[in-house]
CSV table of C-alpha atoms in Angstrom, one decimal:
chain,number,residue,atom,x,y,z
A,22,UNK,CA,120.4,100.0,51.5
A,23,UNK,CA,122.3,96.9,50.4
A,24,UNK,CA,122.3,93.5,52.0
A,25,UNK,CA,125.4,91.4,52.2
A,26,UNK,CA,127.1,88.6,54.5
A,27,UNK,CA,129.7,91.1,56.5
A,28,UNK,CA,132.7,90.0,58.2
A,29,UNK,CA,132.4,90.4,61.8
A,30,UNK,CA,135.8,91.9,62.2
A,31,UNK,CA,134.7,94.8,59.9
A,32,UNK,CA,131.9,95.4,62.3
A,33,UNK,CA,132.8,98.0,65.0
A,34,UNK,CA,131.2,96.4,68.2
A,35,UNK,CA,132.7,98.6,70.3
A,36,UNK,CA,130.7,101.9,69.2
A,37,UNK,CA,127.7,101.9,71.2
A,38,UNK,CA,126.6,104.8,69.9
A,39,UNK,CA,122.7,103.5,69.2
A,40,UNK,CA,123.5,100.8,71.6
A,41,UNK,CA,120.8,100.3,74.4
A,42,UNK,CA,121.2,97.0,75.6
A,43,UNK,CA,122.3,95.7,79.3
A,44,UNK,CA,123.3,92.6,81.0
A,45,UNK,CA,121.9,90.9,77.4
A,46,UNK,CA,121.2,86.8,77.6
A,47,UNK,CA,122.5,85.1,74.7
A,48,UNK,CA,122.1,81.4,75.4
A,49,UNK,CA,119.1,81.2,74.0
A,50,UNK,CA,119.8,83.0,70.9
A,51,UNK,CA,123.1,81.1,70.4
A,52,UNK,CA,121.3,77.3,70.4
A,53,UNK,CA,119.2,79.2,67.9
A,54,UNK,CA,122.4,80.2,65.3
A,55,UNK,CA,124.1,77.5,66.6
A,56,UNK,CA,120.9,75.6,65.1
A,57,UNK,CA,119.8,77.9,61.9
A,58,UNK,CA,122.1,80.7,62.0
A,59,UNK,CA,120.6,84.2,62.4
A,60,UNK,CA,117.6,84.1,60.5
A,61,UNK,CA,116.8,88.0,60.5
A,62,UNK,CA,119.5,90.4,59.2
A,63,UNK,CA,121.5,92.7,61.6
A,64,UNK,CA,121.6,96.7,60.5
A,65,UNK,CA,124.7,98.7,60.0
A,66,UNK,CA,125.4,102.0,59.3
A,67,UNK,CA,128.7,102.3,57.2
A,68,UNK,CA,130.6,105.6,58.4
A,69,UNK,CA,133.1,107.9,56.4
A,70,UNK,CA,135.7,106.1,57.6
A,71,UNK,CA,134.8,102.9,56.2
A,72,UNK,CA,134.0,101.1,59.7
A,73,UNK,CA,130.3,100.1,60.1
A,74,UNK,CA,128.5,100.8,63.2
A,75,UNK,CA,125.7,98.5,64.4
A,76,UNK,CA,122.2,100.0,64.0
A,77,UNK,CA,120.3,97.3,65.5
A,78,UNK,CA,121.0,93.6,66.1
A,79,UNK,CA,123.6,93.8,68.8
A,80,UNK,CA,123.2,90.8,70.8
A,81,UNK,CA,123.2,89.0,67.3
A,82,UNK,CA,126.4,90.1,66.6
A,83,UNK,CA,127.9,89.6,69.8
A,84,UNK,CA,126.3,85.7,69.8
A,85,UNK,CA,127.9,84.6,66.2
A,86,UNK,CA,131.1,86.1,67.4
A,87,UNK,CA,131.2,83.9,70.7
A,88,UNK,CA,130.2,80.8,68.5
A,89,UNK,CA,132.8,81.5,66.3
A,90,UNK,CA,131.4,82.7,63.4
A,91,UNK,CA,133.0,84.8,61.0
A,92,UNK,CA,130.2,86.7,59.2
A,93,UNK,CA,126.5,87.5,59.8
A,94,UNK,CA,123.8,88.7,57.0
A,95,UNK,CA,123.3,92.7,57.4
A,96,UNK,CA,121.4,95.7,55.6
A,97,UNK,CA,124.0,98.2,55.5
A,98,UNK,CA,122.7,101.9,55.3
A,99,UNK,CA,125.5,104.5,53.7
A,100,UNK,CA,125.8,107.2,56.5
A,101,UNK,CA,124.6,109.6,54.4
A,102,UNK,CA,121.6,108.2,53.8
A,103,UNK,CA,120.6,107.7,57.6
A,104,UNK,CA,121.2,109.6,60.5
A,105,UNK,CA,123.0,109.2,63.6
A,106,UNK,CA,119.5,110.0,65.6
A,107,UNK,CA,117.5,108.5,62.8
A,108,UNK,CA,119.5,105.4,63.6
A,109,UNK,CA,119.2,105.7,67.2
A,110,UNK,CA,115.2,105.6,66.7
A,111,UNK,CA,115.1,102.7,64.4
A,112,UNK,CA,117.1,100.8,66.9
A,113,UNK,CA,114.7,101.8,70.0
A,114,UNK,CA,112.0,100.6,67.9
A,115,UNK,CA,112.7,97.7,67.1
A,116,UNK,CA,113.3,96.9,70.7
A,117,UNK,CA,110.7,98.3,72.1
A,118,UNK,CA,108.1,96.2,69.9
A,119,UNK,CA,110.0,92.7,70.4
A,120,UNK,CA,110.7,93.0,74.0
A,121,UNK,CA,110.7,94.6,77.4
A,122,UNK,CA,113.4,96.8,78.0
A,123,UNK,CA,115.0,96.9,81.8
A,124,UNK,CA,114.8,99.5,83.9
A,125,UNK,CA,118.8,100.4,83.3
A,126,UNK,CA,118.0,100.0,79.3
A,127,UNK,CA,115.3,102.4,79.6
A,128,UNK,CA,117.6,104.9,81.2
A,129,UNK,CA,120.0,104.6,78.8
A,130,UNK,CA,117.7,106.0,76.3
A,131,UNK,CA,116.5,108.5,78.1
A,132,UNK,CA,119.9,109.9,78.3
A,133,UNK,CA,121.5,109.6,74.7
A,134,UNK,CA,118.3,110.9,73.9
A,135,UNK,CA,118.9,114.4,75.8
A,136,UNK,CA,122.5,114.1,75.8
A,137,UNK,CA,123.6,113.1,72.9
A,138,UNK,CA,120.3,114.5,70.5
A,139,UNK,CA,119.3,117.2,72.3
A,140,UNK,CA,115.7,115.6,72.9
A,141,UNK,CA,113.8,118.1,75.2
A,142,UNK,CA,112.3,117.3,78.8
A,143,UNK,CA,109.2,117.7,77.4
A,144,UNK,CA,109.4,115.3,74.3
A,145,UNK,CA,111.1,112.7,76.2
A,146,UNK,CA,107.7,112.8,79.2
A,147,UNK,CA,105.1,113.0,76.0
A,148,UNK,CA,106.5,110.3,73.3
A,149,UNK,CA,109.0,108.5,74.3
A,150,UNK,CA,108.1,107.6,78.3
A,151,UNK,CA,105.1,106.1,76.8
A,152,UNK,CA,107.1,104.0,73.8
A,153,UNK,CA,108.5,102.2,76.7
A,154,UNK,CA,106.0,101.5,78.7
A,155,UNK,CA,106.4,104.2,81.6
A,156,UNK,CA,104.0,106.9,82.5
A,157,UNK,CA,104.3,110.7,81.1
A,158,UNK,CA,105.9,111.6,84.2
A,159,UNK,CA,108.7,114.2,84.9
A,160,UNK,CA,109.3,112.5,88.5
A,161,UNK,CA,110.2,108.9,86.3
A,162,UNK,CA,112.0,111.3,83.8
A,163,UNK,CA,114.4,112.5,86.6
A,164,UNK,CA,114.6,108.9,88.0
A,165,UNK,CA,115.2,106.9,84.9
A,166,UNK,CA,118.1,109.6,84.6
A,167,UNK,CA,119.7,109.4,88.0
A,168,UNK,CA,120.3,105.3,87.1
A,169,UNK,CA,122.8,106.1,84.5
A,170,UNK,CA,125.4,107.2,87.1
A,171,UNK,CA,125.0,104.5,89.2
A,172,UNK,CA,128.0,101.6,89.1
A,173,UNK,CA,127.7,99.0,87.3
A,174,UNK,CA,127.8,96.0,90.2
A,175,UNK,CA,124.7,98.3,91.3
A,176,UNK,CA,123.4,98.5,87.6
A,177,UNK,CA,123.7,94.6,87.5
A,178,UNK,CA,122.1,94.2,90.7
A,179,UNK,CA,119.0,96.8,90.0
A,180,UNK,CA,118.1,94.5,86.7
A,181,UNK,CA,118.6,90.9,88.3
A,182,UNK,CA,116.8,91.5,91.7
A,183,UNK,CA,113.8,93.3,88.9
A,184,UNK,CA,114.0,96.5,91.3
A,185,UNK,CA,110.9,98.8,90.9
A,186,UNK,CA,111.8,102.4,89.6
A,187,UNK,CA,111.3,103.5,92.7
A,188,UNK,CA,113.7,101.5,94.6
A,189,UNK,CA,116.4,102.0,92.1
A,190,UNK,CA,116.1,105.6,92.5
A,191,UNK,CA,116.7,105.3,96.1
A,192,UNK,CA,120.0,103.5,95.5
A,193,UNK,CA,120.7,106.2,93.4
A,194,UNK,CA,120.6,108.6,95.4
A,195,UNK,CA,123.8,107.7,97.3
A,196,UNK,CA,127.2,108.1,96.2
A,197,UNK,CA,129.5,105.4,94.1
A,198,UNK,CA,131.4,104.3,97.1
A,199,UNK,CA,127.9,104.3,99.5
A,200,UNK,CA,126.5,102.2,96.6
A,201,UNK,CA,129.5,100.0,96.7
A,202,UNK,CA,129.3,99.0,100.6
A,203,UNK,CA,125.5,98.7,100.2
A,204,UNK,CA,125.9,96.2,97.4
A,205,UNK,CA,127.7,93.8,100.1
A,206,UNK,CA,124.5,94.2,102.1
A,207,UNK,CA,121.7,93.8,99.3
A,208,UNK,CA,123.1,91.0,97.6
A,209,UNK,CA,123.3,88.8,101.1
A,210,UNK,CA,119.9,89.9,102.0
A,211,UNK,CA,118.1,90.2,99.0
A,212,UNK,CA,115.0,92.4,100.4
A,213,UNK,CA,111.7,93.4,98.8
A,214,UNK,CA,110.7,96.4,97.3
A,215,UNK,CA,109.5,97.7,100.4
A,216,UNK,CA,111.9,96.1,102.8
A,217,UNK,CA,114.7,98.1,100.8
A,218,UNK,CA,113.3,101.3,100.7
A,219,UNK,CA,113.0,100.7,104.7
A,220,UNK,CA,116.7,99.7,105.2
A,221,UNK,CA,117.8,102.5,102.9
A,222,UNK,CA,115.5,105.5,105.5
A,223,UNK,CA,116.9,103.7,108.7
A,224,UNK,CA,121.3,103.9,106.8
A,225,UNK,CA,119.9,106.7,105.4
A,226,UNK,CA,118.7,108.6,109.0
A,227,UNK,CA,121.3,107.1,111.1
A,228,UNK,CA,124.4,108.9,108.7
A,229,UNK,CA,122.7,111.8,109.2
A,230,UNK,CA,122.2,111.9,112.6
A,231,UNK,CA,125.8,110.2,113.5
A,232,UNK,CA,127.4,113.0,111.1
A,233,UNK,CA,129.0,109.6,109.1
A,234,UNK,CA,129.3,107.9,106.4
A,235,UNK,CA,127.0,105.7,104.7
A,236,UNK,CA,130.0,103.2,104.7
A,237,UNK,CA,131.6,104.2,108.6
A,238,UNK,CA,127.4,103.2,109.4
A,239,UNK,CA,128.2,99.8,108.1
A,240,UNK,CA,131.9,99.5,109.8
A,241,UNK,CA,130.8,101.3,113.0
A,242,UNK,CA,127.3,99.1,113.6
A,243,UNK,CA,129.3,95.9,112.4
A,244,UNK,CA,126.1,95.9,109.7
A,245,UNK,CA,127.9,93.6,107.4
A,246,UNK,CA,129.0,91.1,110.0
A,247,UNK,CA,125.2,90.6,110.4
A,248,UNK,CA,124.6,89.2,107.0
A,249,UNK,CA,127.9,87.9,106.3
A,250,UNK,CA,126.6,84.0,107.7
A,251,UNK,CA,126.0,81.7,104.3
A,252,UNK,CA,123.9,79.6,106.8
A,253,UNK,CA,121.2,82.4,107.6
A,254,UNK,CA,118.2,82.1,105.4
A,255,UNK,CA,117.5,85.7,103.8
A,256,UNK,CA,114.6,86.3,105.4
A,257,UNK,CA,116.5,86.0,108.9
A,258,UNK,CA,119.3,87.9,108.2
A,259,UNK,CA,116.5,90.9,107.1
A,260,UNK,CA,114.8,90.4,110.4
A,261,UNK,CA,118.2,90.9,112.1
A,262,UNK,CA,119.0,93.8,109.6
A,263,UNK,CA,115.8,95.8,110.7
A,264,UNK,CA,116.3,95.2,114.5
A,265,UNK,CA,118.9,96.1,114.7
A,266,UNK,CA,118.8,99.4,112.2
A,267,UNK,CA,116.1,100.6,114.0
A,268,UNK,CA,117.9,99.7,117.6
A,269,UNK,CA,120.4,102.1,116.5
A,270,UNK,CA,117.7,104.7,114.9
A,271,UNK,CA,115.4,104.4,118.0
A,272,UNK,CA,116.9,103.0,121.2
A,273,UNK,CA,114.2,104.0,123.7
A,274,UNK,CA,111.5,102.8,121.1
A,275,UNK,CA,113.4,99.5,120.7
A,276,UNK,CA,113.4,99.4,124.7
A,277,UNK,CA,109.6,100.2,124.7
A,278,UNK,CA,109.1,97.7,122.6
A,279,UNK,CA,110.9,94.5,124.3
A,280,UNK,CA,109.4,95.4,127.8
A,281,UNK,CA,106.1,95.3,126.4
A,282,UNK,CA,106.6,92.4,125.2
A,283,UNK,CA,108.1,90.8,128.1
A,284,UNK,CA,104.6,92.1,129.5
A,285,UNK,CA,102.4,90.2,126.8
A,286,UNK,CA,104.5,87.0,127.5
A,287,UNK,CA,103.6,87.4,131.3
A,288,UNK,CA,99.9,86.9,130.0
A,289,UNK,CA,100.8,83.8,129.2
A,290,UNK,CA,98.3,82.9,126.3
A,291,UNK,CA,97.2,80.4,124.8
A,292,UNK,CA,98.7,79.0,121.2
A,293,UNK,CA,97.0,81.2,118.5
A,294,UNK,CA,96.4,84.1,120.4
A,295,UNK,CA,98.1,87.4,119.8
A,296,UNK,CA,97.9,90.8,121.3
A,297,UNK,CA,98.3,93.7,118.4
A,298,UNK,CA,99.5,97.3,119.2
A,299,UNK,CA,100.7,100.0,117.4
A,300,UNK,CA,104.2,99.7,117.2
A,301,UNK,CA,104.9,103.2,118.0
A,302,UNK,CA,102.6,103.3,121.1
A,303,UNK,CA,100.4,106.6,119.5
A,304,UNK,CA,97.5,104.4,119.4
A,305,UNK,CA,95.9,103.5,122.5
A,306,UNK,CA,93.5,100.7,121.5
A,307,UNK,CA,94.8,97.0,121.4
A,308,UNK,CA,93.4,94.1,119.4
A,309,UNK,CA,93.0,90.7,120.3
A,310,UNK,CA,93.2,87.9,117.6
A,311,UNK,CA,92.4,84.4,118.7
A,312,UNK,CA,92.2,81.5,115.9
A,313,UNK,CA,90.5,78.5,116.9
A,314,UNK,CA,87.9,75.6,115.6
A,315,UNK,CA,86.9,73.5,118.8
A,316,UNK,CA,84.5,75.0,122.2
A,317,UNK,CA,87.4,73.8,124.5
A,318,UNK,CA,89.9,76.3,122.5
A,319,UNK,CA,87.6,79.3,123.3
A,320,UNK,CA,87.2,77.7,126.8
A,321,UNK,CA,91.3,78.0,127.5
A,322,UNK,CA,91.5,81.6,126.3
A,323,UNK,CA,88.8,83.2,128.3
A,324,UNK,CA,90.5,80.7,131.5
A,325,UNK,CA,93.7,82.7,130.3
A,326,UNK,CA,92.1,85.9,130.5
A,327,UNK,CA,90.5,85.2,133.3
A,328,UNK,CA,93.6,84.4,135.3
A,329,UNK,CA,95.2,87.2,133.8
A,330,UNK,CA,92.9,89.2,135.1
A,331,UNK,CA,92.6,88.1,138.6
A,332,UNK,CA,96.2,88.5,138.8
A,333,UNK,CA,95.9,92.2,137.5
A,334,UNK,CA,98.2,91.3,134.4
A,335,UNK,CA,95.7,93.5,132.3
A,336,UNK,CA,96.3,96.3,134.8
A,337,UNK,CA,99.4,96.2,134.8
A,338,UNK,CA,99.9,96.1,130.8
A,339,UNK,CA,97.3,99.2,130.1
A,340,UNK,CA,98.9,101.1,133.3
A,341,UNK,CA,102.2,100.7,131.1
A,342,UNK,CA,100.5,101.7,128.1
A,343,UNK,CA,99.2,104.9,129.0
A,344,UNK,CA,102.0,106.2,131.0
C-alpha cells in the first residue's frame, strides 16, 4: 500500500465496480475541501492495465473534480495485493459504519454481491442484511433485489420521497413504462406510505379487471388530468385521486356511499357531531361522536335527535342500512 497525491485524470471514475453510492450530496463536502481539502485519503486499487479503480472515497473524488481540483491524497493497493470482492467489502464497510445507506444503495449491494461474487441467498439474509441495518429476511432479500431494475426517475424518486421497503417494492413490481406514467402521478401527489400502497391496489385492480394497461388506466380515467393543477394542495389532489380510483373500482359502493350520506346530512346535526359507519356497510352498528364543553351544546344535540326522530329520520337511515 503506498500513499501519494494522484492526478484525478489517472483515476477511472467511471468503473463502478465497488461503487455503491446513489443520488450522493456533495455540497456539504465541497465547502469542506473547498475549506481544508480532503482531510482523509481516498483508496484505489491500481489494475494491470495501469488505470486505478476507486476502492472507496467516491463522492470525494467526484467533489475535488467539480471544484476543480487536480489531485486528491490516496492509498493505492497493487491489484494483486487486494481483491476485486475484497475491495468491494472494504468499501461497504466503510460506508456502512459512517452513514446510512438508502434503500436503492442497499440494493445495489445486495446484487453485485450475488451477481457479480457469487454471494449465496443464504449469506447475504445472515451477514450482510444485518451489516446494513435490515432484518435476516428472505422476503427483504427478494425486495431489495427487485429495486435494481427499476428506472432511475423511479430510483430517484423512491430515495427522495424516503419510501419504506415495502412501498418501493410495490412500485417495483410494475413494468418500466407503468413505472414511468406512475411517476407523473406520485411526484404531483406525493402520498404516504400507506396512501401509496392504496393507490397502487386500486391502478393495480382496475388494469386487471379493465384487461388494460397500467398507462391506458391513466389515459382512459383522465387520472393525470386530476393532479395536473399546480394550485391543488397535495393533500386535495389525493383525496380526489382515491375518489375517484375507487369510483372506478366500486361504482355501486361509491353510490352506497353518497346516498348515505345525503341521509346523514338530512339529520341535520349540530357542529361537532358525526355519525361513523363502516365504510363497506358489513358492520351494522353506527357510532355517534359528539365534542362539546358547555350544557347548552348537549342541549342542541339531543333537540337534534329529537327532531330527527320525530320525523322518522332515524328510521329511515337504519331501514336503509339494513336493506
Amino acid at each position: 500500500m503506498l500513499f501519494q497525491y494522484i492526478s484525478i485524470d489517472n483515476i477511472n471514475v467511471a468503473d463502478d465496480s465497488f461503487r455503491m453510492t446513489f443520488l450522493p450530496d456533495l455540497e456539504a463536502l465541497k465547502v469542506s475541501i473547498r475549506s481544508i481539502g480532503v482531510v482523509s485519503p481516498i483508496h484505489l486499487r491500481h489494475t494491470a492495465d495501469g488505470r486505478y479503480q476507486i476502492i472507496s472515497g467516491y463522492k470525494r473524488v467526484l467533489a475535488s473534480k467539480e471544484l476543480g481540483k487536480q489531485t486528491v491524497p490516496a492509498l493505492i493497493y497493487e491489484h494483486v495485493d487486494i481483491s476485486p470482492i475484497h475491495s468491494f467489502l472494504h468499501n461497504l464497510h466503510d460506508n456502512v459504519f459512517s452513514r446510512k445507506l438508502n434503500l436503492i444503495e442497499k440494493a445495489i449491494v445486495v446484487s453485485k454481491l450475488s451477481r457479480i461474487y457469487g454471494v449465496p441467498e443464504e449469506e447475504l439474509v445472515e451477514r450482510y442484511l444485518p451489516l446494513m441495518g435490515e432484518g435476516k429476511s428472505y422476503k427483504i432479500l427478494h425486495q431489495l433485489t427487485s429495486l435494481v431494475e427499476v428506472i432511475e426517475p423511479v430510483k430517484t424518486y423512491i430515495v427522495r420521497s424516503e419510501l419504506p421497503l415495502s412501498s418501493a417494492a410495490r412500485i417495483a413490481e410494475f413494468s418500466p413504462s407503468a413505472q414511468n406514467a406512475l411517476l407523473t402521478i406520485l411526484e404531483s401527489v406525493k402520498p404516504s406510505a400507506s396512501k401509496l400502497n392504496e393507490l397502487l391496489d386500486l391502478i393495480r385492480e382496475i388494469s386487471a379487471r379493465d384487461g388494460i394497461s397500467v398507462e391506458d388506466v391513466l389515459v382512459r380515467y383522465e387520472l393525470i388530468a386530476i393532479v395536473a393543477n399546480p394550485l391543488t394542495a397535495p393533500q386535495d389532489k389525493i383525496r380526489a385521486l382515491r375518489q375517484t380510483l375507487k369510483g372506478i373500482r366500486l361504482p355501486r359502493l361509491m353510490e352506497k356511499q353518497t346516498e348515505f350520506l345525503k341521509l346523514i346530512q338530512e339529520l341535520e346535526l349540530p357542529e361537532g357531531a358525526d355519525l361513523k359507519v363502516d365504510p363497506y356497510f358489513e358492520d351494522p352498528s353506527m357510532k355517534l361522536e359528539y365534542k362539546f364543553d358547555a350544557p347548552e351544546e348537549l342541549e342542541l344535540l339531543v333537540a337534534h335527535l329529537g327532531e330527527a326522530i320525530k320525523k322518522q329520520q332515524w328510521k329511515k337511515i337504519f331501514e336503509w342500512y339494513r336493506a
